[in-house]
Amino acid sequence: MTDSKYFTTTKKGEIFELKAELNSDKKEKKKEAVKKVIASMTVGKDVSALFPDVVNCMQTDNLELKKLVYLYLMNYAKSQPDMAIMAVNTFVKDCEDPNPLIRALAVRTMGCIRVDKITEYLCEPLRKCLKDEDPYVRKTAAVCVAKLHDINAQLVEDQGFLDTLKDLISDSNPMVVANAVAALSEIAESHPNSNLLDLNPQTINKLLTALNECTEWGQIFILDCLANYTPRDDRESQSICERVTPRLSHANSAVVLSAVKVLMKFMEMLPKDLDYYGTLLKKLAPPLVTLLSAEPELQYVALRNINLIVQKRPEILKHEMKVFFVKYNDPIYVKLEKLDIMIRLASQANIAQVLAELKEYATEVDVDFVRKAVRAIGRCAIKVEQSAERCVSTLLDLIQTKVNYVVQEAIVVIKDIFRKYPNKYESVIATLCENLDSLDEPEARAAMIWIVGEYAERIDNADELLESFLEGFHDESTQVQLQLLTAIVKLFLKKPTETQELVQQVLSLATQDSDNPDLRDRGYIYWRLLSTDPVAAKEVVLAEKPLISEETDLIEPTLLEELICHIGTLASVYHKPPSAFVEGSRGVQHKRLPARAGSGESAESPDVGQSGPAEAPPAVIPSQGDLLGDLLNLDLAPPTATIPSVQPSMQMGAMDLLGGGLDSLMGDESDTLGGDIGGSPSMGAGLGAAPAAMPAALGSAPAVGGGLGDLFDLGGGVGMPTGAYVAPKTVWLPAMKAKGLEISGTFARRGGIIQMDLSLTNKAMSVMTDFAIQFNRNSFGLAPAGPLQVLTPLSPNQTIDVSLPLSTSGPVMKMEPLNNLQVAVKNNIDVFYFSCQYPLSLLFVEDGKMERQVFLATWKDIPNDNEAQFQIKDIHLNSDAASNKLQGSNIFTIAKRTVEGQDMLYQSVKLTNAIWVLAEMRIQTGNPNYTLSIKCRAPEVSQFVYQCYELVLKN
Amino acid sequence: MIHSLFLINNAGDLFLEKHWKSVISRSVCDYFFEAREKAVEPDNVPPVIRTPHHYLINIYREKIFFVSVIQTEVPPLFVIEFLHRVAETFQDYFGECSETTIKDNVVIVYELLEEMLDNGFPLATESNILKELIRPPTILRTMVNTITGSSNVGETLPTGQLSTIPWRRAGVKYTNNEAYFDVVEEIDAILDKSGTTVFAEIQGVIDACVKLSGMPDLTLSFMNPRLLDDVSFHPCVRYKRWESERVISFIPPDGNFQLMSYHISAQNLVAIPVYVKQNISFFETGSSGRLDITVGPKQTMGKTVECLVVTVHMPKVVLSANLNATQGTYNYDPVTKILVWDIGKLNSQKLPNLKGSLSLQSGAPKPEENPSLNIDLKIQQLAISGLKVNRLDMYGEKYKPFKGVKYVTKAGKFQVRT
């Protein structure tokens, strides 16, 4: 006798017959009838019409019958809310039953009936059950709170159930604790900031105790909850790790992975030199490997997570390459993931093994897998430089197989290899060209065309090859069309004589016969470039391309950190932050790894800034992001800390700083240009480079020009008695470039202290807070000596004046012009960059008066080549007045000689970096023009010292 | 947490649904069917499928897809582990987990599912507890129930539910007290053309069948516990004692359970019990090929290799095989393109050989891919890793139990490349 008998029907009509049976007097018949009803329900038949009859069977002593009726109720109460009320009394009565199983069952079922009216009746029984003497009832009630919250969140809060639930975390029974944690975690998900799970060392201790004794599922809930805690110090972190480690040997893989998450997060806080840190690292590998021998579905999730772990801490699995080797009967989704991890683990030590495997995979049956394997070979070549040659020859072997999709994939990756190692493997081009005809996929065709265009000068029949593609130009995909356009322009620039016709043909195809705006725009740009300035065109189109690096496929570090905090979750499977895909309404808190306490290390990765500029690795593709990141990081550190080295060379740095401004400058023009310019990387780079000069000029103009303008406005005459001259403030950062923040400022030297006087004006609509400032490296090592003191928030239309003391102990890098200073200011809105120029007099120190003898000796000692002469015009001062004025700015007169009505003033200046500047000023009575000769061992400063003279004397 | 469960058979029929929260329309499964179609082979359906409002997490067991629906962030492994547990419970209750048995026992299935999850939170998943709550169907019990009117649902609170040893029920009583342990090792290996080991590892498990009265406290120790550095234990095992003394100390669940699993990785030398000499080649012309396979013993530690089966996945163009086996029988299935050679016992005096010609689809090009060989075998009374149980002691009870340990080695994913 099996349950399939419940599905048999008679002619009379099923419902009718069931109704009769349900109302039967015989217990047994009733039960059988309910079973039939349930059976129909499970396969999706509608038996809701029987509702009153089934509910009538609820009053019974038979537990099985009761359970069956409950099952039915849960399913249909929603569609029959009025009828469901009938059942309430029985529920309430059952909640008082002496048998805990019945009490629990009643409260559990009531929570599943998603009818508003019923929930009101549920509150009282639930309150009792949460405090029931039997833990089985309590743990069921805990889950019931989560159910009720799902139906009516407000009710749960009003009734104070959340507090009762929190109390259950301290329950004596581990299962109750686990369920309370699970319920709270679920509720917390819809209230991201509610701080429901208020974790403190006491609760953590209780959770850890419960962890050892509850079921495997409870362990998962508790571990996931633990992962949200931030330990106070490394010792607490270690003690939690020690208590969590045994979970790594659990048979349930979900427990293992949750434990891995907790450990990965908390070990971040442990000092690396600690013995325990190493022990922990060693303990993490075996459980991860074990996950790979589980069922394929588990393997898949495990592999997605291992992919993250390998990126964060490659050392854990670096010796376990072989477990990622693909087996013939792995499902495809496992194969692809394993391949990905193999590449991540590939290193010089194991590359031979990896390549042998990949070559093996390339002959497998599954096309997707074979393609990815071929791609993987290319990625190995890019990642492990020593293996590049071997990879290329492996790829050539594969091309010889003539299997169509293998050849195409191989060509795509060889293109990347060319970009990583230019001028090294071009000998294979001939082999590639042989396969030209078999390429039918856009990506492969585009790659081949790129290669032909890039190496046009080495391919004798490049023009023929490209011409052959041109025949079906309109049938090609955009990718191929764009590539073909660029390739032919390259070819033309390399071999202009033979290919003029070809280039005209492609330009007209692109601009006149195409309705693709990208293609048309690129066509026009080339056309104009070629027609107006072929030399510039050459520079743009044939510009040296930045090398590609293997890092491109790595997950960006901040995202990786967040994902590490989400190991074992859906986020980790999709490699996307939870906010990117969890149902919209819920806000999600971004999780960060805790910072390492103790030991001197501040960051995980070896920081370039610490290792010193000399060792700075050549950045492969310096991006604005790098610099931005550096400046941002710095804001977090105390301002006296050394400024991190800006990785790229100085010119790069300047470009990066101006990059932001460039965008806004370009912004206005882009409307008139229309469409996007982008396109090929070479194009982008070219366009970027050309206007770079312009904003540089623009950027400096307001600072200098404005300053001078103000000076002239003031007019001469009204000199200040003593003290250094301070220029009036000029606008350094206009509000429109900085999202409403306007910064004007000037520099002053007061009592031996250099100060940057800033006026910050908020021209935006919202309040600005969290100001911070940072300088780029500069010629004299100027750096803020303290934080930017903007204590109160800056409300709209408010201006605040701040004086920022500066030190000269910052890192030094020569700037152009010498007195240029690049500044980054951060507030709660964004980071802004500007550059300004400071008068060199800022750096004239107070003890700059040289001994006469020394002066003479030094003057003679400095070669005459270093002497520079300037004219200072329109000065109506006598020599004494001039001398006084200059002394106020720390230009000291050592001696004065009068020869034939001409006053000769000998003066000395000392800069903060101990450079001495010697000067001879000749003043002829009646002549407003002074002659100034400056001698200095660093002649490049002379120009700026002269500017200071002029500034000071004219005010 | 887990919202709903749909059971779908290989033909794409949805034959059971269960909702633990509000009802989710079965139309959500359309996304699954889409993925199923794309994957071609049922094994290749991705385990996690994203739909606009839900996530579908599925496993494929015994030709049934267990598709669960989740709506919020839930650890996928948690769901997958749970689904496996569901499949195992069905297996445990009905002897096999198939569409027929599930349909035959649909009410028990429903009761079980209700008992296993509450609002998506796991409630009772230990087979010991479930069996106390819902008795498995037996012919005898069904008859008795029909006569006496009693039910197959337990009336009392399952004792294990709340104790600190939830896996064992109280009041167990046997007349014959016995404890048996099976050490089962599977060799996963990849050998290359020349027979060199590319990769090899051992997956071991110790399965236990413990029928002991009362609350026995067992201690199992090994001759060479140092072999085990990567282990996963049943929750009953006291981890601390393993850490400090390398013995397995536990209060066992009642009946059959897996005590531990272990993994001996490729770093250690894994003994390969057989070698395979093979040559499968296809001719450039003439639409034919040759096959020649010989299997011989390698490191068998003096034991006999049994149940030896060689499976070859042939390229699609292979139409038929005309072969001659010196031992055992062979069968080529032209639909699935799988050649199975069932050898049986390996005779080291006269090595089994399979030789002959393959005929290909005429006019088809020479196949590019190399077929790969899968080996199946069994060696009784040997744990290939060399693991040996030293002794089993029982504390806490006074009677003398029967004890036994069996060893067996099998091929897991044992693959030879050509």
mmCIF file of C-alpha atoms in Angstrom, chain A residues 6-106:
data_model
loop_
_atom_site.group_PDB
_atom_site.id
_atom_site.type_symbol
_atom_site.label_atom_id
_atom_site.label_comp_id
_atom_site.label_asym_id
_atom_site.label_seq_id
_atom_site.Cartn_x
_atom_site.Cartn_y
_atom_site.Cartn_z
ATOM 1 C CA TYR A 6 -4.476 8.819 -2.960
ATOM 2 C CA PHE A 7 -4.237 10.020 -6.483
ATOM 3 C CA THR A 8 -6.809 7.641 -7.910
ATOM 4 C CA THR A 9 -10.065 9.293 -8.739
ATOM 5 C CA THR A 10 -13.561 8.061 -9.341
ATOM 6 C CA LYS A 11 -16.126 9.282 -11.763
ATOM 7 C CA LYS A 12 -18.292 11.004 -9.207
ATOM 8 C CA GLY A 13 -15.876 13.844 -8.705
ATOM 9 C CA GLU A 14 -12.993 13.854 -6.337
ATOM 10 C CA ILE A 15 -13.922 16.813 -4.167
ATOM 11 C CA PHE A 16 -17.386 15.507 -3.535
ATOM 12 C CA GLU A 17 -16.116 12.159 -2.446
ATOM 13 C CA LEU A 18 -13.416 13.618 -0.208
ATOM 14 C CA LYS A 19 -15.952 15.836 1.482
ATOM 15 C CA ALA A 20 -18.039 12.840 2.409
ATOM 16 C CA GLU A 21 -15.004 10.988 3.756
ATOM 17 C CA LEU A 22 -13.798 13.960 5.798
ATOM 18 C CA ASN A 23 -17.123 14.093 7.548
ATOM 19 C CA SER A 24 -17.079 10.396 8.247
ATOM 20 C CA ASP A 25 -17.438 9.200 11.815
ATOM 21 C CA LYS A 26 -14.619 6.751 11.518
ATOM 22 C CA LYS A 27 -11.288 8.112 12.664
ATOM 23 C CA GLU A 28 -9.352 6.007 10.245
ATOM 24 C CA LYS A 29 -11.389 7.055 7.266
ATOM 25 C CA LYS A 30 -11.022 10.711 8.243
ATOM 26 C CA LYS A 31 -7.276 10.378 8.400
ATOM 27 C CA GLU A 32 -7.085 8.673 5.051
ATOM 28 C CA ALA A 33 -9.232 11.447 3.592
ATOM 29 C CA VAL A 34 -6.973 14.170 4.954
ATOM 30 C CA LYS A 35 -4.019 12.315 3.512
ATOM 31 C CA LYS A 36 -5.702 12.293 0.124
ATOM 32 C CA VAL A 37 -6.284 16.022 0.422
ATOM 33 C CA ILE A 38 -2.651 16.641 1.277
ATOM 34 C CA ALA A 39 -1.522 14.430 -1.579
ATOM 35 C CA SER A 40 -3.602 16.465 -4.017
ATOM 36 C CA MET A 41 -2.234 19.642 -2.528
ATOM 37 C CA THR A 42 1.392 18.605 -2.993
ATOM 38 C CA VAL A 43 0.993 18.195 -6.702
ATOM 39 C CA GLY A 44 -0.617 21.596 -6.998
ATOM 40 C CA LYS A 45 -4.308 20.603 -7.267
ATOM 41 C CA ASP A 46 -6.697 23.107 -5.736
ATOM 42 C CA VAL A 47 -8.452 21.537 -2.773
ATOM 43 C CA SER A 48 -9.236 24.801 -0.997
ATOM 44 C CA ALA A 49 -12.954 24.121 -1.299
ATOM 45 C CA LEU A 50 -12.572 21.538 1.453
ATOM 46 C CA PHE A 51 -11.345 24.079 3.949
ATOM 47 C CA PRO A 52 -14.199 23.928 6.498
ATOM 48 C CA ASP A 53 -14.297 20.150 6.384
ATOM 49 C CA VAL A 54 -10.567 19.793 6.963
ATOM 50 C CA VAL A 55 -10.538 22.359 9.777
ATOM 51 C CA ASN A 56 -13.243 20.362 11.477
ATOM 52 C CA CYS A 57 -10.787 17.486 11.812
ATOM 53 C CA MET A 58 -8.357 19.658 13.760
ATOM 54 C CA GLN A 59 -9.808 18.886 17.180
ATOM 55 C CA THR A 60 -8.202 15.525 17.613
ATOM 56 C CA ASP A 61 -5.860 13.677 19.898
ATOM 57 C CA ASN A 62 -4.185 11.994 17.020
ATOM 58 C CA LEU A 63 -0.910 13.805 16.482
ATOM 59 C CA GLU A 64 -0.498 12.701 12.900
ATOM 60 C CA LEU A 65 -3.952 13.882 11.945
ATOM 61 C CA LYS A 66 -3.324 17.162 13.721
ATOM 62 C CA LYS A 67 -0.084 17.653 11.833
ATOM 63 C CA LEU A 68 -1.740 16.917 8.539
ATOM 64 C CA VAL A 69 -4.501 19.415 9.206
ATOM 65 C CA TYR A 70 -1.902 21.985 10.179
ATOM 66 C CA LEU A 71 -0.092 21.345 6.916
ATOM 67 C CA TYR A 72 -3.302 21.989 5.056
ATOM 68 C CA LEU A 73 -4.030 25.134 7.039
ATOM 69 C CA MET A 74 -0.683 26.663 6.323
ATOM 70 C CA ASN A 75 -1.238 26.215 2.638
ATOM 71 C CA TYR A 76 -4.744 27.541 2.326
ATOM 72 C CA ALA A 77 -5.325 29.969 5.209
ATOM 73 C CA LYS A 78 -4.282 32.845 3.014
ATOM 74 C CA SER A 79 -7.014 32.182 0.482
ATOM 75 C CA GLN A 80 -9.668 31.637 3.165
ATOM 76 C CA PRO A 81 -8.834 34.192 5.888
ATOM 77 C CA ASP A 82 -12.297 34.228 7.423
ATOM 78 C CA MET A 83 -12.406 30.493 7.738
ATOM 79 C CA ALA A 84 -8.912 30.445 9.175
ATOM 80 C CA ILE A 85 -10.119 32.456 12.150
ATOM 81 C CA MET A 86 -12.140 29.430 13.089
ATOM 82 C CA ALA A 87 -8.924 27.574 13.754
ATOM 83 C CA VAL A 88 -7.508 30.205 16.092
ATOM 84 C CA ASN A 89 -9.128 28.892 19.219
ATOM 85 C CA THR A 90 -7.674 25.466 18.736
ATOM 86 C CA PHE A 91 -4.239 26.982 18.276
ATOM 87 C CA VAL A 92 -4.500 29.045 21.424
ATOM 88 C CA LYS A 93 -5.659 26.007 23.328
ATOM 89 C CA ASP A 94 -2.844 23.879 21.920
ATOM 90 C CA CYS A 95 -0.303 26.451 23.065
ATOM 91 C CA GLU A 96 -1.304 25.525 26.625
ATOM 92 C CA ASP A 97 -1.097 21.787 26.049
ATOM 93 C CA PRO A 98 0.985 19.848 28.589
ATOM 94 C CA ASN A 99 2.878 18.148 25.768
ATOM 95 C CA PRO A 100 5.728 20.442 24.664
ATOM 96 C CA LEU A 101 5.637 18.903 21.212
ATOM 97 C CA ILE A 102 2.066 20.126 20.752
ATOM 98 C CA ARG A 103 2.824 23.556 22.190
ATOM 99 C CA ALA A 104 5.723 23.932 19.819
ATOM 100 C CA LEU A 105 3.753 22.628 16.883
ATOM 101 C CA ALA A 106 0.919 25.048 17.551
#
